[in-house]
XYZ file of C-alpha atoms in Angstrom:
408
model
C 69.429 121.503 99.333
C 68.771 124.156 96.705
C 71.555 125.417 94.424
C 73.690 128.133 96.004
C 75.108 129.340 92.663
C 73.847 129.722 89.143
C 75.241 127.568 86.369
C 77.217 130.539 85.086
C 78.807 131.121 88.507
C 79.686 127.449 88.872
C 81.401 127.290 85.483
C 83.203 130.547 86.215
C 84.702 129.098 89.395
C 85.729 125.908 87.600
C 87.442 127.939 84.867
C 89.146 130.324 87.285
C 90.316 127.436 89.467
C 92.185 125.861 86.551
C 93.529 129.234 85.457
C 94.921 130.376 88.813
C 95.514 127.394 91.127
C 98.530 125.257 90.358
C 97.474 121.630 90.115
C 99.427 118.428 89.593
C 96.473 116.611 87.976
C 95.311 118.010 84.626
C 91.728 118.921 83.785
C 88.774 120.772 85.299
C 87.374 119.709 88.642
C 84.170 117.713 88.918
C 82.116 120.047 91.087
C 82.134 123.178 93.241
C 81.692 122.548 96.974
C 79.028 124.511 98.834
C 78.793 122.744 102.205
C 79.926 119.662 104.105
C 78.276 118.324 107.261
C 78.532 114.959 108.950
C 79.086 112.392 106.203
C 77.613 114.545 103.431
C 79.217 116.919 100.938
C 76.867 119.238 99.055
C 77.743 120.986 95.812
C 76.893 124.464 94.598
C 74.301 123.048 92.208
C 72.456 121.382 95.114
C 73.577 117.763 94.776
C 74.522 115.768 97.882
C 77.180 113.067 98.137
C 77.849 110.479 100.821
C 81.512 111.017 101.700
C 83.260 107.668 102.224
C 86.708 109.309 102.105
C 86.619 111.792 105.038
C 88.587 114.179 102.825
C 91.288 111.463 102.669
C 91.191 110.705 106.357
C 90.816 114.226 107.742
C 87.159 114.485 108.836
C 87.218 111.598 111.325
C 84.527 113.230 113.477
C 82.556 114.250 110.400
C 82.447 117.515 108.541
C 81.637 120.570 110.680
C 81.046 118.666 113.887
C 79.214 121.152 116.175
C 81.763 120.826 118.985
C 84.642 121.445 116.590
C 82.918 124.436 115.003
C 82.181 125.930 118.425
C 85.812 125.479 119.494
C 87.111 127.137 116.317
C 84.773 130.106 116.691
C 85.603 130.607 120.368
C 89.361 130.390 119.831
C 89.343 132.678 116.771
C 87.530 135.278 118.857
C 90.350 135.201 121.449
C 93.422 134.981 119.183
C 94.098 133.185 115.929
C 97.884 133.207 115.905
C 100.847 134.182 118.072
C 104.464 133.044 118.079
C 103.700 129.345 118.400
C 107.229 128.087 119.017
C 109.954 129.315 121.305
C 108.645 132.337 123.213
C 105.124 131.954 124.609
C 103.000 129.345 126.337
C 99.956 128.596 124.191
C 97.450 126.802 126.463
C 95.681 125.122 123.547
C 98.935 123.414 122.579
C 99.394 122.085 126.103
C 95.846 120.734 126.294
C 96.124 118.999 122.909
C 99.561 117.475 123.481
C 98.554 116.102 126.885
C 95.703 114.293 125.164
C 97.833 112.928 122.322
C 100.698 111.706 124.501
C 98.229 110.205 126.965
C 96.604 108.245 124.148
C 100.025 107.090 122.922
C 100.907 105.671 126.343
C 104.062 105.225 128.400
C 107.277 106.614 126.987
C 105.692 109.433 125.002
C 106.381 112.513 127.099
C 106.365 115.200 124.425
C 105.139 116.233 121.012
C 106.377 118.588 118.349
C 103.428 120.184 116.549
C 103.440 120.597 112.768
C 101.070 121.590 109.977
C 100.979 118.441 107.821
C 101.929 114.807 107.472
C 104.925 115.510 105.251
C 106.189 118.046 107.781
C 105.796 115.452 110.536
C 107.820 112.974 108.469
C 110.590 115.544 107.919
C 110.740 116.314 111.627
C 110.887 112.628 112.563
C 113.641 111.902 110.035
C 115.748 114.839 111.245
C 115.233 113.757 114.836
C 116.324 110.189 114.052
C 119.396 111.277 112.118
C 120.536 113.780 114.714
C 119.922 111.503 117.689
C 121.673 108.458 116.214
C 124.305 110.208 114.103
C 123.526 107.693 111.355
C 122.657 108.379 107.692
C 120.485 105.455 106.563
C 116.725 104.812 106.481
C 114.885 101.579 105.791
C 111.403 101.938 104.281
C 108.945 99.643 102.528
C 107.594 98.912 99.099
C 104.281 100.687 98.415
C 105.039 103.081 101.307
C 103.891 106.694 101.220
C 105.134 109.302 103.701
C 104.711 112.622 101.830
C 106.083 114.606 98.892
C 108.685 116.957 100.386
C 112.258 115.921 99.568
C 112.978 113.990 102.743
C 109.538 112.375 102.881
C 109.738 111.552 99.177
C 113.071 109.841 99.791
C 111.295 107.225 101.939
C 108.189 106.994 99.725
C 108.341 104.058 97.366
C 106.943 104.899 93.949
C 109.810 105.495 91.515
C 107.611 107.424 89.064
C 107.368 110.302 91.539
C 110.869 109.971 92.999
C 112.892 110.008 89.777
C 112.200 113.596 88.613
C 113.541 114.982 91.904
C 116.657 112.899 92.333
C 119.169 112.977 93.842
C 117.187 112.488 97.020
C 118.646 111.185 100.300
C 121.443 108.765 99.454
C 121.017 105.914 101.879
C 117.444 104.663 101.694
C 116.619 100.973 101.241
C 113.145 99.753 100.273
C 112.196 96.213 101.256
C 108.949 94.246 100.822
C 106.234 95.164 103.332
C 105.492 92.474 105.903
C 108.803 90.674 105.262
C 110.940 90.431 108.374
C 113.534 88.459 106.444
C 114.047 91.326 103.995
C 114.031 93.888 106.801
C 116.653 91.938 108.742
C 118.956 92.014 105.720
C 118.559 95.802 105.413
C 118.693 97.103 108.995
C 122.281 97.504 110.212
C 124.534 99.698 112.332
C 124.295 102.538 109.781
C 120.490 102.675 110.045
C 119.112 105.768 111.759
C 115.524 104.525 111.600
C 113.053 102.129 110.109
C 109.954 104.066 109.008
C 106.772 102.043 108.612
C 103.005 102.401 108.335
C 101.362 99.944 110.773
C 98.671 99.560 108.114
C 99.704 100.750 104.662
C 97.397 103.493 103.384
C 98.376 104.403 99.834
C 99.731 100.877 99.444
C 96.165 99.569 99.515
C 95.058 99.430 103.191
C 97.347 96.474 103.812
C 97.288 94.928 107.291
C 100.555 93.117 108.088
C 101.056 89.858 109.923
C 100.821 89.975 113.711
C 104.562 89.438 114.113
C 105.675 92.155 111.679
C 105.782 95.230 113.931
C 107.143 93.264 116.928
C 109.831 91.872 114.637
C 110.794 95.350 113.446
C 111.011 96.458 117.076
C 113.450 93.625 117.790
C 115.567 94.482 114.732
C 115.780 98.112 115.795
C 116.671 97.193 119.366
C 119.403 94.854 118.164
C 121.044 97.438 115.884
C 120.401 100.683 117.765
C 118.090 102.019 115.037
C 114.920 103.915 115.891
C 111.429 102.762 114.908
C 109.265 105.494 113.343
C 105.586 104.589 112.988
C 103.626 106.677 110.483
C 100.121 107.189 111.905
C 99.175 110.039 109.573
C 96.253 108.054 108.154
C 95.893 105.494 110.937
C 95.810 107.781 113.955
C 92.882 109.410 115.765
C 90.742 106.282 115.969
C 90.620 105.248 112.322
C 91.316 101.554 113.027
C 89.308 101.316 116.255
C 92.274 102.227 118.482
C 93.814 105.660 118.962
C 96.737 104.453 116.843
C 96.852 101.564 114.394
C 100.073 100.169 115.914
C 98.190 99.668 119.195
C 96.669 96.486 117.782
C 100.056 95.068 118.819
C 101.978 95.700 122.053
C 104.823 97.437 120.201
C 106.057 100.811 121.442
C 107.747 102.757 118.641
C 110.360 105.415 119.310
C 108.623 108.090 117.213
C 105.008 108.473 116.046
C 104.060 110.824 113.213
C 100.526 112.216 112.934
C 98.481 114.684 110.872
C 95.238 114.569 108.811
C 92.502 114.031 111.446
C 94.463 115.599 114.333
C 93.125 119.087 113.621
C 89.456 118.174 113.263
C 89.528 119.563 109.715
C 92.205 122.233 110.139
C 95.893 121.838 109.189
C 97.683 120.240 112.130
C 100.153 117.435 112.709
C 102.330 116.102 115.495
C 105.459 114.082 116.162
C 105.384 112.140 119.441
C 108.501 110.836 121.208
C 110.284 110.778 124.553
C 111.799 113.789 126.256
C 115.206 112.120 125.816
C 114.810 111.992 122.036
C 113.524 115.539 121.732
C 116.456 116.823 123.808
C 118.585 116.358 120.694
C 116.853 119.352 119.084
C 118.111 121.632 121.863
C 121.803 121.148 121.010
C 122.314 123.463 119.275
C 119.162 125.423 120.106
C 116.632 125.887 117.300
C 117.672 122.689 115.505
C 114.095 122.510 114.242
C 111.475 125.237 113.855
C 107.945 125.899 112.657
C 105.899 129.049 112.113
C 102.389 127.602 111.850
C 102.669 124.184 113.532
C 100.490 124.238 116.624
C 98.359 127.167 115.470
C 95.975 127.960 118.353
C 92.776 127.685 116.287
C 93.882 124.350 114.831
C 94.790 123.123 118.324
C 91.396 124.161 119.690
C 89.745 122.219 116.858
C 92.019 119.274 117.613
C 91.086 119.273 121.298
C 87.398 119.202 120.407
C 87.891 116.431 117.829
C 89.909 114.349 120.298
C 87.213 114.713 122.954
C 84.482 113.688 120.518
C 86.400 110.490 119.753
C 87.114 109.905 123.454
C 83.369 109.983 124.193
C 82.849 106.361 123.145
C 83.538 106.689 119.428
C 86.343 104.086 119.384
C 83.875 101.347 120.329
C 81.527 102.566 117.623
C 84.350 102.372 115.047
C 84.870 98.692 115.861
C 81.139 97.973 115.615
C 80.587 99.981 112.426
C 83.711 98.517 110.837
C 82.444 94.983 111.386
C 79.074 95.942 109.933
C 80.740 97.510 106.894
C 83.005 94.527 106.213
C 80.071 92.134 106.577
C 78.294 94.015 103.793
C 81.428 94.045 101.662
C 82.021 90.324 102.229
C 78.527 89.604 100.926
C 79.379 91.521 97.749
C 82.607 89.544 97.488
C 80.532 86.360 97.335
C 78.041 87.913 94.923
C 80.694 89.216 92.528
C 83.381 86.537 92.832
C 86.133 87.113 90.291
C 85.427 90.855 90.121
C 85.651 91.770 93.801
C 88.602 89.645 94.868
C 89.469 90.886 98.371
C 88.092 92.834 101.327
C 90.540 93.982 104.001
C 91.084 96.560 106.707
C 90.516 97.401 110.357
C 87.885 99.592 111.938
C 86.572 102.133 109.448
C 89.696 101.860 107.303
C 88.894 99.388 104.568
C 89.652 98.519 100.981
C 88.183 96.330 98.305
C 90.424 94.866 95.644
C 89.037 94.569 92.124
C 90.281 92.508 89.214
C 89.844 95.627 87.055
C 91.071 99.225 87.265
C 89.385 100.922 90.234
C 89.173 104.418 88.725
C 86.075 103.847 86.524
C 84.302 102.302 89.525
C 85.230 105.325 91.663
C 83.934 107.690 88.945
C 80.653 105.807 88.500
C 79.982 105.741 92.239
C 80.421 109.511 92.303
C 77.823 109.810 89.537
C 75.461 107.871 91.807
C 76.130 110.094 94.825
C 78.891 108.301 96.752
C 82.480 109.524 97.120
C 85.133 106.818 97.382
C 88.776 106.941 96.381
C 91.529 104.954 94.781
C 95.013 104.709 96.328
C 98.308 105.934 94.925
C 100.252 102.682 94.809
C 97.747 99.959 93.861
C 95.590 100.324 90.730
C 92.755 97.928 91.601
C 92.054 99.211 95.118
C 89.019 101.217 96.217
C 89.700 103.087 99.471
C 86.869 103.256 102.018
C 87.437 105.481 105.066
C 84.241 107.322 106.036
C 83.839 109.660 108.990
C 83.840 107.680 112.216
C 80.331 108.995 112.973
C 78.789 107.175 109.988
C 75.457 105.468 110.675
C 74.447 101.936 109.735
C 71.887 103.428 107.328
C 74.637 105.363 105.554
C 76.729 102.199 105.352
C 73.736 100.452 103.773
C 73.461 103.244 101.209
C 77.113 102.875 100.313
C 76.915 99.093 99.970
C 73.795 99.422 97.810
C 75.447 101.850 95.406
C 78.564 99.673 95.236
C 76.377 96.645 94.420
C 74.760 98.595 91.583
C 78.092 99.658 90.114
C 79.640 96.185 90.390
C 76.568 94.790 88.680
C 77.070 97.215 85.815
C 80.734 96.250 85.512
C 79.961 92.542 85.661
C 77.365 92.804 82.907
């Protein structure tokens, strides 16, 4: 692709971005985006990058999937926004929620639509507190559930929690994948246990097979609710609609966002009609202005249907192919690449060195990967679910080059 801006225009946008957009990471941004399609992001100076991040788990069906684009255009031509909660029936909301609850299975009658993962967490926490009348939450070390005050209260990293304290009073963090520690924490004051079925920002950590079933038993024994955070793991990322479906556990509440909207801001909280009835007494116990925006819902319907058309099987196949390539590198660079883990197209490699220089060097060579917030040696790999074997080969080849440079 040819450049879409001159060098002067590019530098102007980089300068103006820093000047006018509040950021929480210092410094100028690496490049100016011009276009994104499929698994490729193209910059304004004409360079192309293989995107192995999906915009941090958002572009599960790829950037600008034709069916998603068509749905957005058609819906925007009809109406972009109306009162989305409380007064009108929005057909796009109905169509989307029927799909999501159907994928979640028995016991999930309803959904509350939101705009983001943090908003979904807040809704789920309010629902759990109000339904149980209890004040306490149990969460896990290395957990991440968002940065709003409630979500931050159940997110683990003290560095980001401390400046905003006091947060919610009764939150206990216990080691992930430890039923013994969880059993000591969950009691008759616990409103809910909130858990990622596979930890995302904790390093793409897959727990033992008995972990989620054990949490379900603890919650049943104490009357606490089980909230499963599927913000990163939902919409087919692990090879199932939801990552917790690799077990036979049925949570009480599921939170979603990221890939739900096919690239537009959209999230959801799934639960039973009985649980959601608690928001009706008193009426308007929870509200949203933009959650369930019709254009975002139309995009979400299209994205869901793309995944439903056989893409889950492809995720399993492509994930095995990807991990086979990564395992070969693990043998080749023993001592540097120390672990490969994940499910479906949600993988991580663990390095014996800081991951950030590796991430930066791969970007220089045309591949976008990411680190994670709560584990310094982890490289996050979560490409669009439509990635081809040839694109996986390209990624593995670039990673081999960069690891070779580090090793030497």
